[in-house]
Amino acid sequence: MEEKFARRMSTVHRSFIREILKVTADPEIISFAGGLPNPELFPVASMDEASRQVFAEIGASALQYSTTEGDAGLRKIISERYAKRGLEVDPDSILVTTGSQQILDIVAKVFLDKGDKVVIERPGYLGAIQAFSIFEPEFVTISLENDGPNLEELEAAFKDGAKCFYAVPNFQNPSGVSYSLEKRQAVAELLDKYDVLFIEDDPYGELRFMGEDMPSVYSFCKKPSILCGSFSKIAAPGFRIGWVVTEEKTIYDKLVVAKQASDLHTSTVAQAIMRRYMETNDIEAHVQLIKDRYGRQRACMVEMIGKYFPEGVTITEPEGGMFLWATLPEGVSAMDLFDVAIKEKVAFVPGRPFYVDGSGENTLRLNFSNSDEKRIEEGIKRLGNSIRSFLK
Amino acid sequence: MEEKFARRMSTVHRSFIREILKVTADPEIISFAGGLPNPELFPVASMDEASRQVFAEIGASALQYSTTEGDAGLRKIISERYAKRGLEVDPDSILVTTGSQQILDIVAKVFLDKGDKVVIERPGYLGAIQAFSIFEPEFVTISLENDGPNLEELEAAFKDGAKCFYAVPNFQNPSGVSYSLEKRQAVAELLDKYDVLFIEDDPYGELRFMGEDMPSVYSFCKKPSILCGSFSKIAAPGFRIGWVVTEEKTIYDKLVVAKQASDLHTSTVAQAIMRRYMETNDIEAHVQLIKDRYGRQRACMVEMIGKYFPEGVTITEPEGGMFLWATLPEGVSAMDLFDVAIKEKVAFVPGRPFYVDGSGENTLRLNFSNSDEKRIEEGIKRLGNSIRSFLK
């Protein structure tokens, strides 16, 4: 059979994280491995009510085929929410997608020829690495520092003929790092100078529980660029509704063609329920609830790491989002640590899959959104013990 | 901007049909252009009830991320329905997809290298042509006769090194043609003999209102093959839920990887509602309702064509599905006819987009699922007049 598969499939693998999630299904395991929002915060009753209204009021049309561009009312709501945060976006420059994962697929379809140079952060978002890999680009990775990408490396990559730069400037998955205002401006200038297409992925931007909101890199770009958003982290991921913004009409049109070929359009009924939910609920109050909870959990995790982790482990201290990133002493393998930790009934994601160059052996990702403070304390204690067993 | 796009985008265009649908939004136009199921038959009240049960009983888990493979209960239901029709399919060989359009995208990702020979029917399904085109295959088209593909052409194409054969053996879109039992067996033998991968698309198979149900070509294949199904035509398309069946584990695994890269998984909430609907309703009785209605509308359309179309126009007489196919006298352009007909307030789809070789100038597709008998009579009368204006 193998000889029948397309060449591209030899370089694309199942998500290592999703494989890990199968191991961690055991309820006794305290898992910091997933990337799941906390389901206790899902607005189940409000979604139920929104869904009843959709069936009662628009009925059959919510069950019919619909346009590739997406529900016009939903796109208007997305546009109005951007306006509140200071970004003017025409609803006609918004394309609704089947989760933000689909954006990566259609952007790759539209832009990537085999061998094109795609610049990503190191560590980088695994979903993007997977989606892009299908189109066989050459990845160029740039060190992520505590305030954003290393600018010398970035400029060198741009100079060397990069096609595009994919980045998650707010509370990045996996590292939790955010770009400083200075680096946002500097990145935008480099993008313009070298005419590199920018793809800004921002699923976590609204989940800031410390510090000040910052403008998107997108807002500083003078040349055509792409901004990705999602309802998954502020409402619920089970709808699979994301969106892509681009004010360059020629790009927008190509993305529509690529999406049409991919799945015709995003679920009409899912869009209708999400739109009604957004119209009839105070989403900003709901986002505040999420931020309060995640903020407490993040504070707890940082505190417990201070208490239970041995010397020599460093962490990022994210101001938002769902993840923090730990670096073990040189020579300690997070893969080996995983095997020990799972016996202690605690799980995390080893960092290596986030590095396309095979480095990152001594790094790991910890999710704080999906465990309460009691489990965070117990889990970090177990993990601290597991790490200690490698330092003797 | 153009120079930035991937090479593949130069050969992929917006669906001509979806462009036509914009023209036909005027309610005064009687449209046989769309491929829409009749929304009067959508089970709105039952879906509302199913949705209430989902929110009440499984709540948050219906809103969370879920597995790429799809809801296990829904896959079991799909498997049980195949069993009733005589096909044994393990639920673990079923992958839920975001509509059946997504199957075409992920199958292309998994199998098609640039230049691979893909055999399709002439005329062929436009969604497949679009999805495959992204991966730059060479299309080889085979004449579709009244009982299926021309077998000599098919064998010649297989001999010439075809990678796969994509076909819609039941009530094909656009032609309405179904394969005879003999041709099903003969096609399967040729596939086995030349070791060509078969992709059987079957969105309409359950909508047979005349004649006897026939086994799938898939069921005759001895080598690995792929069967595609969908809830769009038997329940409602707005959920975007299709599925792909393959009992070859290596293919299944690659399709899962490709789907994961495309959109992680299909909407959890849409799958949960569809599953609950299927569990708590008599779907077979509902399908019977659809068949009765479409059968009457098809009979009416054939009768009215006999009454109002001039001599020299031939049509297929489908035993199921949603479309029939008309061939105008040689030299009459269906594109030109479209312009005249639209002034008479009647619409259809000119056949040319269904031919990758640019032929089919004098052919057109007529949809009978989405108009009642009164509108069918009036629309066919108008269209007959429009055709006549070309024959003077």
mmCIF file of N, CA and C in Angstrom, chain B residues 213-316:
data_model
loop_
_atom_site.group_PDB
_atom_site.id
_atom_site.type_symbol
_atom_site.label_atom_id
_atom_site.label_comp_id
_atom_site.label_asym_id
_atom_site.label_seq_id
_atom_site.Cartn_x
_atom_site.Cartn_y
_atom_site.Cartn_z
ATOM 1 N N ASP B 213 -32.681 -1.469 -5.542
ATOM 2 C CA ASP B 213 -31.383 -1.098 -4.970
ATOM 3 C C ASP B 213 -30.294 -2.027 -5.501
ATOM 4 N N MET B 214 -29.123 -1.477 -5.682
ATOM 5 C CA MET B 214 -28.024 -2.299 -6.198
ATOM 6 C C MET B 214 -26.822 -2.234 -5.263
ATOM 7 N N PRO B 215 -26.053 -3.323 -5.195
ATOM 8 C CA PRO B 215 -24.870 -3.289 -4.323
ATOM 9 C C PRO B 215 -23.864 -2.246 -4.823
ATOM 10 N N SER B 216 -23.098 -1.714 -3.905
ATOM 11 C CA SER B 216 -22.064 -0.747 -4.280
ATOM 12 C C SER B 216 -20.976 -1.436 -5.101
ATOM 13 N N VAL B 217 -20.292 -0.662 -5.932
ATOM 14 C CA VAL B 217 -19.103 -1.173 -6.617
ATOM 15 C C VAL B 217 -18.062 -1.573 -5.547
ATOM 16 N N TYR B 218 -17.978 -0.750 -4.505
ATOM 17 C CA TYR B 218 -17.072 -1.014 -3.367
ATOM 18 C C TYR B 218 -17.203 -2.452 -2.881
ATOM 19 N N SER B 219 -18.454 -2.948 -2.803
ATOM 20 C CA SER B 219 -18.672 -4.295 -2.248
ATOM 21 C C SER B 219 -18.107 -5.389 -3.157
ATOM 22 N N PHE B 220 -17.875 -5.064 -4.424
ATOM 23 C CA PHE B 220 -17.296 -6.048 -5.352
ATOM 24 C C PHE B 220 -15.764 -5.969 -5.410
ATOM 25 N N CYS B 221 -15.198 -4.916 -4.849
ATOM 26 C CA CYS B 221 -13.748 -4.715 -4.983
ATOM 27 C C CYS B 221 -12.986 -5.637 -4.043
ATOM 28 N N LYS B 222 -11.965 -6.282 -4.550
ATOM 29 C CA LYS B 222 -11.158 -7.163 -3.691
ATOM 30 C C LYS B 222 -9.954 -6.424 -3.115
ATOM 31 N N LYS B 223 -9.540 -5.359 -3.779
ATOM 32 C CA LYS B 223 -8.379 -4.597 -3.289
ATOM 33 C C LYS B 223 -8.853 -3.368 -2.513
ATOM 34 N N PRO B 224 -7.956 -2.743 -1.746
ATOM 35 C CA PRO B 224 -8.355 -1.600 -0.926
ATOM 36 C C PRO B 224 -9.110 -0.545 -1.727
ATOM 37 N N SER B 225 -10.224 -0.096 -1.168
ATOM 38 C CA SER B 225 -10.964 0.968 -1.830
ATOM 39 C C SER B 225 -11.661 1.822 -0.782
ATOM 40 N N ILE B 226 -12.322 2.844 -1.279
ATOM 41 C CA ILE B 226 -12.842 3.905 -0.403
ATOM 42 C C ILE B 226 -14.290 4.184 -0.758
ATOM 43 N N LEU B 227 -15.143 4.234 0.268
ATOM 44 C CA LEU B 227 -16.573 4.503 0.072
ATOM 45 C C LEU B 227 -16.937 5.759 0.868
ATOM 46 N N CYS B 228 -17.627 6.692 0.208
ATOM 47 C CA CYS B 228 -17.963 7.968 0.856
ATOM 48 C C CYS B 228 -19.468 8.081 1.063
ATOM 49 N N GLY B 229 -19.889 8.551 2.219
ATOM 50 C CA GLY B 229 -21.312 8.749 2.496
ATOM 51 C C GLY B 229 -21.563 10.088 3.164
ATOM 52 N N SER B 230 -22.842 10.404 3.365
ATOM 53 C CA SER B 230 -23.196 11.736 3.863
ATOM 54 C C SER B 230 -24.597 11.747 4.474
ATOM 55 N N PHE B 231 -24.781 12.580 5.494
ATOM 56 C CA PHE B 231 -26.126 12.819 6.030
ATOM 57 C C PHE B 231 -26.829 13.965 5.297
ATOM 58 N N SER B 232 -26.143 14.604 4.362
ATOM 59 C CA SER B 232 -26.680 15.831 3.775
ATOM 60 C C SER B 232 -27.987 15.608 3.021
ATOM 61 N N LYS B 233 -28.115 14.475 2.324
ATOM 62 C CA LYS B 233 -29.295 14.276 1.497
ATOM 63 C C LYS B 233 -30.410 13.501 2.215
ATOM 64 N N ILE B 234 -30.067 12.760 3.270
ATOM 65 C CA ILE B 234 -31.116 12.005 3.986
ATOM 66 C C ILE B 234 -31.591 12.726 5.257
ATOM 67 N N ALA B 235 -30.790 13.645 5.791
ATOM 68 C CA ALA B 235 -31.223 14.389 6.990
ATOM 69 C C ALA B 235 -31.156 15.887 6.671
ATOM 70 N N ALA B 236 -29.953 16.474 6.742
ATOM 71 C CA ALA B 236 -29.809 17.894 6.389
ATOM 72 C C ALA B 236 -28.335 18.213 6.145
ATOM 73 N N PRO B 237 -28.073 19.068 5.148
ATOM 74 C CA PRO B 237 -26.682 19.376 4.802
ATOM 75 C C PRO B 237 -26.015 20.396 5.723
ATOM 76 N N GLY B 238 -26.827 21.166 6.482
ATOM 77 C CA GLY B 238 -26.274 22.267 7.275
ATOM 78 C C GLY B 238 -25.390 21.819 8.422
ATOM 79 N N PHE B 239 -25.429 20.517 8.753
ATOM 80 C CA PHE B 239 -24.543 20.018 9.800
ATOM 81 C C PHE B 239 -23.127 19.811 9.283
ATOM 82 N N ARG B 240 -23.001 19.607 7.975
ATOM 83 C CA ARG B 240 -21.710 19.244 7.344
ATOM 84 C C ARG B 240 -21.162 17.977 7.999
ATOM 85 N N ILE B 241 -21.892 16.895 7.859
ATOM 86 C CA ILE B 241 -21.389 15.620 8.359
ATOM 87 C C ILE B 241 -21.458 14.570 7.249
ATOM 88 N N GLY B 242 -20.293 14.104 6.884
ATOM 89 C CA GLY B 242 -20.166 12.990 5.961
ATOM 90 C C GLY B 242 -19.295 11.940 6.630
ATOM 91 N N TRP B 243 -18.976 10.892 5.883
ATOM 92 C CA TRP B 243 -18.078 9.884 6.437
ATOM 93 C C TRP B 243 -17.391 9.155 5.297
ATOM 94 N N VAL B 244 -16.238 8.579 5.628
ATOM 95 C CA VAL B 244 -15.519 7.773 4.649
ATOM 96 C C VAL B 244 -15.277 6.407 5.276
ATOM 97 N N VAL B 245 -15.439 5.374 4.455
ATOM 98 C CA VAL B 245 -15.226 3.999 4.894
ATOM 99 C C VAL B 245 -14.037 3.439 4.132
ATOM 100 N N THR B 246 -13.087 2.857 4.868
ATOM 101 C CA THR B 246 -12.076 2.042 4.204
ATOM 102 C C THR B 246 -11.596 0.978 5.176
ATOM 103 N N GLU B 247 -11.590 -0.238 4.719
ATOM 104 C CA GLU B 247 -11.187 -1.308 5.618
ATOM 105 C C GLU B 247 -9.682 -1.557 5.586
ATOM 106 N N GLU B 248 -9.006 -0.819 4.753
ATOM 107 C CA GLU B 248 -7.547 -0.914 4.710
ATOM 108 C C GLU B 248 -6.994 0.029 5.780
ATOM 109 N N LYS B 249 -6.438 -0.563 6.831
ATOM 110 C CA LYS B 249 -6.017 0.203 8.012
ATOM 111 C C LYS B 249 -4.960 1.270 7.683
ATOM 112 N N THR B 250 -4.036 0.938 6.783
ATOM 113 C CA THR B 250 -2.984 1.922 6.463
ATOM 114 C C THR B 250 -3.589 3.159 5.787
ATOM 115 N N ILE B 251 -4.612 2.935 4.954
ATOM 116 C CA ILE B 251 -5.278 4.092 4.333
ATOM 117 C C ILE B 251 -6.026 4.884 5.397
ATOM 118 N N TYR B 252 -6.759 4.161 6.245
ATOM 119 C CA TYR B 252 -7.539 4.819 7.300
ATOM 120 C C TYR B 252 -6.637 5.745 8.135
ATOM 121 N N ASP B 253 -5.499 5.206 8.545
ATOM 122 C CA ASP B 253 -4.592 5.993 9.393
ATOM 123 C C ASP B 253 -4.088 7.252 8.688
ATOM 124 N N LYS B 254 -3.787 7.127 7.406
ATOM 125 C CA LYS B 254 -3.316 8.307 6.665
ATOM 126 C C LYS B 254 -4.444 9.332 6.524
ATOM 127 N N LEU B 255 -5.663 8.848 6.314
ATOM 128 C CA LEU B 255 -6.789 9.784 6.195
ATOM 129 C C LEU B 255 -7.001 10.534 7.516
ATOM 130 N N VAL B 256 -6.810 9.837 8.637
ATOM 131 C CA VAL B 256 -6.937 10.490 9.948
ATOM 132 C C VAL B 256 -5.880 11.593 10.094
ATOM 133 N N VAL B 257 -4.653 11.287 9.704
ATOM 134 C CA VAL B 257 -3.587 12.288 9.775
ATOM 135 C C VAL B 257 -3.930 13.507 8.906
ATOM 136 N N ALA B 258 -4.419 13.245 7.706
ATOM 137 C CA ALA B 258 -4.746 14.347 6.792
ATOM 138 C C ALA B 258 -5.921 15.164 7.322
ATOM 139 N N LYS B 259 -6.892 14.493 7.912
ATOM 140 C CA LYS B 259 -8.037 15.236 8.467
ATOM 141 C C LYS B 259 -7.606 16.074 9.668
ATOM 142 N N GLN B 260 -6.748 15.502 10.506
ATOM 143 C CA GLN B 260 -6.243 16.229 11.668
ATOM 144 C C GLN B 260 -5.567 17.536 11.240
ATOM 145 N N ALA B 261 -4.790 17.449 10.182
ATOM 146 C CA ALA B 261 -4.115 18.646 9.669
ATOM 147 C C ALA B 261 -5.111 19.623 9.051
ATOM 148 N N SER B 262 -6.280 19.123 8.615
ATOM 149 C CA SER B 262 -7.239 19.970 7.897
ATOM 150 C C SER B 262 -8.162 20.756 8.811
ATOM 151 N N ASP B 263 -8.726 20.104 9.842
ATOM 152 C CA ASP B 263 -9.612 20.836 10.762
ATOM 153 C C ASP B 263 -9.722 20.184 12.152
ATOM 154 N N LEU B 264 -8.712 19.411 12.542
ATOM 155 C CA LEU B 264 -8.655 18.691 13.827
ATOM 156 C C LEU B 264 -9.742 17.624 13.942
ATOM 157 N N HIS B 265 -11.005 18.055 13.876
ATOM 158 C CA HIS B 265 -12.115 17.106 13.920
ATOM 159 C C HIS B 265 -13.370 17.837 13.480
ATOM 160 N N THR B 266 -14.415 17.048 13.170
ATOM 161 C CA THR B 266 -15.697 17.631 12.759
ATOM 162 C C THR B 266 -16.444 18.104 14.006
ATOM 163 N N SER B 267 -17.245 19.167 13.860
ATOM 164 C CA SER B 267 -17.973 19.783 14.977
ATOM 165 C C SER B 267 -18.555 18.745 15.938
ATOM 166 N N THR B 268 -18.114 18.823 17.201
ATOM 167 C CA THR B 268 -18.603 17.900 18.232
ATOM 168 C C THR B 268 -20.100 18.054 18.416
ATOM 169 N N VAL B 269 -20.566 19.279 18.475
ATOM 170 C CA VAL B 269 -21.975 19.522 18.761
ATOM 171 C C VAL B 269 -22.846 19.087 17.574
ATOM 172 N N ALA B 270 -22.394 19.328 16.364
ATOM 173 C CA ALA B 270 -23.150 18.881 15.188
ATOM 174 C C ALA B 270 -23.242 17.352 15.173
ATOM 175 N N GLN B 271 -22.140 16.681 15.484
ATOM 176 C CA GLN B 271 -22.166 15.210 15.525
ATOM 177 C C GLN B 271 -23.099 14.702 16.624
ATOM 178 N N ALA B 272 -23.068 15.369 17.798
ATOM 179 C CA ALA B 272 -23.903 14.926 18.922
ATOM 180 C C ALA B 272 -25.390 15.059 18.582
ATOM 181 N N ILE B 273 -25.752 16.172 17.937
ATOM 182 C CA ILE B 273 -27.167 16.367 17.580
ATOM 183 C C ILE B 273 -27.584 15.341 16.526
ATOM 184 N N MET B 274 -26.744 15.140 15.524
ATOM 185 C CA MET B 274 -27.082 14.177 14.471
ATOM 186 C C MET B 274 -27.220 12.766 15.054
ATOM 187 N N ARG B 275 -26.303 12.404 15.953
ATOM 188 C CA ARG B 275 -26.383 11.088 16.575
ATOM 189 C C ARG B 275 -27.695 10.927 17.343
ATOM 190 N N ARG B 276 -28.026 11.940 18.144
ATOM 191 C CA ARG B 276 -29.246 11.844 18.930
ATOM 192 C C ARG B 276 -30.481 11.787 18.010
ATOM 193 N N TYR B 277 -30.459 12.583 16.971
ATOM 194 C CA TYR B 277 -31.554 12.534 16.004
ATOM 195 C C TYR B 277 -31.701 11.127 15.425
ATOM 196 N N MET B 278 -30.581 10.535 15.043
ATOM 197 C CA MET B 278 -30.630 9.199 14.434
ATOM 198 C C MET B 278 -31.105 8.152 15.449
ATOM 199 N N GLU B 279 -30.739 8.343 16.711
ATOM 200 C CA GLU B 279 -31.121 7.373 17.743
ATOM 201 C C GLU B 279 -32.598 7.441 18.098
ATOM 202 N N THR B 280 -33.196 8.617 17.950
ATOM 203 C CA THR B 280 -34.542 8.801 18.494
ATOM 204 C C THR B 280 -35.614 9.007 17.423
ATOM 205 N N ASN B 281 -35.231 8.843 16.147
ATOM 206 C CA ASN B 281 -36.207 9.037 15.079
ATOM 207 C C ASN B 281 -36.160 7.866 14.100
ATOM 208 N N ASP B 282 -37.262 7.711 13.377
ATOM 209 C CA ASP B 282 -37.325 6.655 12.369
ATOM 210 C C ASP B 282 -36.797 7.215 11.053
ATOM 211 N N ILE B 283 -35.483 7.100 10.879
ATOM 212 C CA ILE B 283 -34.854 7.706 9.704
ATOM 213 C C ILE B 283 -35.332 7.043 8.420
ATOM 214 N N GLU B 284 -35.628 5.741 8.493
ATOM 215 C CA GLU B 284 -36.061 5.067 7.261
ATOM 216 C C GLU B 284 -37.403 5.646 6.790
ATOM 217 N N ALA B 285 -38.306 5.934 7.743
ATOM 218 C CA ALA B 285 -39.591 6.548 7.377
ATOM 219 C C ALA B 285 -39.356 7.941 6.798
ATOM 220 N N HIS B 286 -38.379 8.652 7.377
ATOM 221 C CA HIS B 286 -38.084 9.990 6.872
ATOM 222 C C HIS B 286 -37.522 9.932 5.446
ATOM 223 N N VAL B 287 -36.621 8.979 5.206
ATOM 224 C CA VAL B 287 -36.057 8.823 3.859
ATOM 225 C C VAL B 287 -37.173 8.474 2.872
ATOM 226 N N GLN B 288 -38.139 7.684 3.316
ATOM 227 C CA GLN B 288 -39.262 7.326 2.442
ATOM 228 C C GLN B 288 -40.051 8.574 2.028
ATOM 229 N N LEU B 289 -40.257 9.469 2.979
ATOM 230 C CA LEU B 289 -40.926 10.750 2.680
ATOM 231 C C LEU B 289 -40.197 11.510 1.580
ATOM 232 N N ILE B 290 -38.869 11.578 1.740
ATOM 233 C CA ILE B 290 -38.054 12.302 0.755
ATOM 234 C C ILE B 290 -38.175 11.636 -0.616
ATOM 235 N N LYS B 291 -38.079 10.303 -0.620
ATOM 236 C CA LYS B 291 -38.152 9.573 -1.896
ATOM 237 C C LYS B 291 -39.504 9.788 -2.563
ATOM 238 N N ASP B 292 -40.577 9.758 -1.767
ATOM 239 C CA ASP B 292 -41.911 9.967 -2.351
ATOM 240 C C ASP B 292 -41.993 11.334 -3.016
ATOM 241 N N ARG B 293 -41.520 12.337 -2.288
ATOM 242 C CA ARG B 293 -41.612 13.688 -2.816
ATOM 243 C C ARG B 293 -40.733 13.869 -4.064
ATOM 244 N N TYR B 294 -39.466 13.478 -3.963
ATOM 245 C CA TYR B 294 -38.559 13.666 -5.099
ATOM 246 C C TYR B 294 -39.029 12.826 -6.287
ATOM 247 N N GLY B 295 -39.567 11.657 -6.004
ATOM 248 C CA GLY B 295 -40.074 10.787 -7.075
ATOM 249 C C GLY B 295 -41.196 11.474 -7.846
ATOM 250 N N ARG B 296 -42.104 12.105 -7.112
ATOM 251 C CA ARG B 296 -43.206 12.820 -7.781
ATOM 252 C C ARG B 296 -42.668 13.987 -8.593
ATOM 253 N N GLN B 297 -41.703 14.714 -8.007
ATOM 254 C CA GLN B 297 -41.156 15.881 -8.701
ATOM 255 C C GLN B 297 -40.376 15.462 -9.952
ATOM 256 N N ARG B 298 -39.659 14.368 -9.837
ATOM 257 C CA ARG B 298 -38.918 13.857 -11.002
ATOM 258 C C ARG B 298 -39.898 13.440 -12.097
ATOM 259 N N ALA B 299 -40.981 12.734 -11.699
ATOM 260 C CA ALA B 299 -41.973 12.288 -12.689
ATOM 261 C C ALA B 299 -42.603 13.496 -13.381
ATOM 262 N N CYS B 300 -42.893 14.506 -12.594
ATOM 263 C CA CYS B 300 -43.478 15.728 -13.149
ATOM 264 C C CYS B 300 -42.518 16.376 -14.138
ATOM 265 N N MET B 301 -41.237 16.467 -13.771
ATOM 266 C CA MET B 301 -40.276 17.126 -14.653
ATOM 267 C C MET B 301 -40.147 16.378 -15.981
ATOM 268 N N VAL B 302 -40.064 15.038 -15.903
ATOM 269 C CA VAL B 302 -39.945 14.251 -17.137
ATOM 270 C C VAL B 302 -41.195 14.455 -18.007
ATOM 271 N N GLU B 303 -42.358 14.450 -17.356
ATOM 272 C CA GLU B 303 -43.608 14.628 -18.099
ATOM 273 C C GLU B 303 -43.650 16.011 -18.766
ATOM 274 N N MET B 304 -43.291 17.030 -18.034
ATOM 275 C CA MET B 304 -43.362 18.394 -18.563
ATOM 276 C C MET B 304 -42.329 18.619 -19.675
ATOM 277 N N ILE B 305 -41.177 17.961 -19.539
ATOM 278 C CA ILE B 305 -40.184 18.052 -20.620
ATOM 279 C C ILE B 305 -40.780 17.459 -21.895
ATOM 280 N N GLY B 306 -41.466 16.337 -21.743
ATOM 281 C CA GLY B 306 -42.135 15.721 -22.890
ATOM 282 C C GLY B 306 -43.149 16.671 -23.523
ATOM 283 N N LYS B 307 -43.790 17.419 -22.659
ATOM 284 C CA LYS B 307 -44.859 18.308 -23.128
ATOM 285 C C LYS B 307 -44.316 19.612 -23.728
ATOM 286 N N TYR B 308 -43.311 20.195 -23.093
ATOM 287 C CA TYR B 308 -42.904 21.552 -23.451
ATOM 288 C C TYR B 308 -41.571 21.698 -24.187
ATOM 289 N N PHE B 309 -40.722 20.684 -24.121
ATOM 290 C CA PHE B 309 -39.430 20.837 -24.809
ATOM 291 C C PHE B 309 -39.606 20.491 -26.288
ATOM 292 N N PRO B 310 -38.873 21.168 -27.147
ATOM 293 C CA PRO B 310 -38.963 20.841 -28.571
ATOM 294 C C PRO B 310 -38.307 19.483 -28.868
ATOM 295 N N GLU B 311 -38.635 18.912 -29.997
ATOM 296 C CA GLU B 311 -37.951 17.713 -30.510
ATOM 297 C C GLU B 311 -36.436 17.951 -30.543
ATOM 298 N N GLY B 312 -35.708 16.877 -30.364
ATOM 299 C CA GLY B 312 -34.255 17.009 -30.524
ATOM 300 C C GLY B 312 -33.512 17.242 -29.226
ATOM 301 N N VAL B 313 -34.241 17.456 -28.138
ATOM 302 C CA VAL B 313 -33.591 17.532 -26.826
ATOM 303 C C VAL B 313 -33.736 16.147 -26.183
ATOM 304 N N THR B 314 -32.624 15.552 -25.759
ATOM 305 C CA THR B 314 -32.717 14.252 -25.072
ATOM 306 C C THR B 314 -32.397 14.434 -23.596
ATOM 307 N N ILE B 315 -32.975 13.551 -22.779
ATOM 308 C CA ILE B 315 -32.707 13.625 -21.338
ATOM 309 C C ILE B 315 -32.413 12.236 -20.775
ATOM 310 N N THR B 316 -31.719 12.216 -19.639
ATOM 311 C CA THR B 316 -31.596 10.977 -18.865
ATOM 312 C C THR B 316 -32.869 10.848 -18.029
#
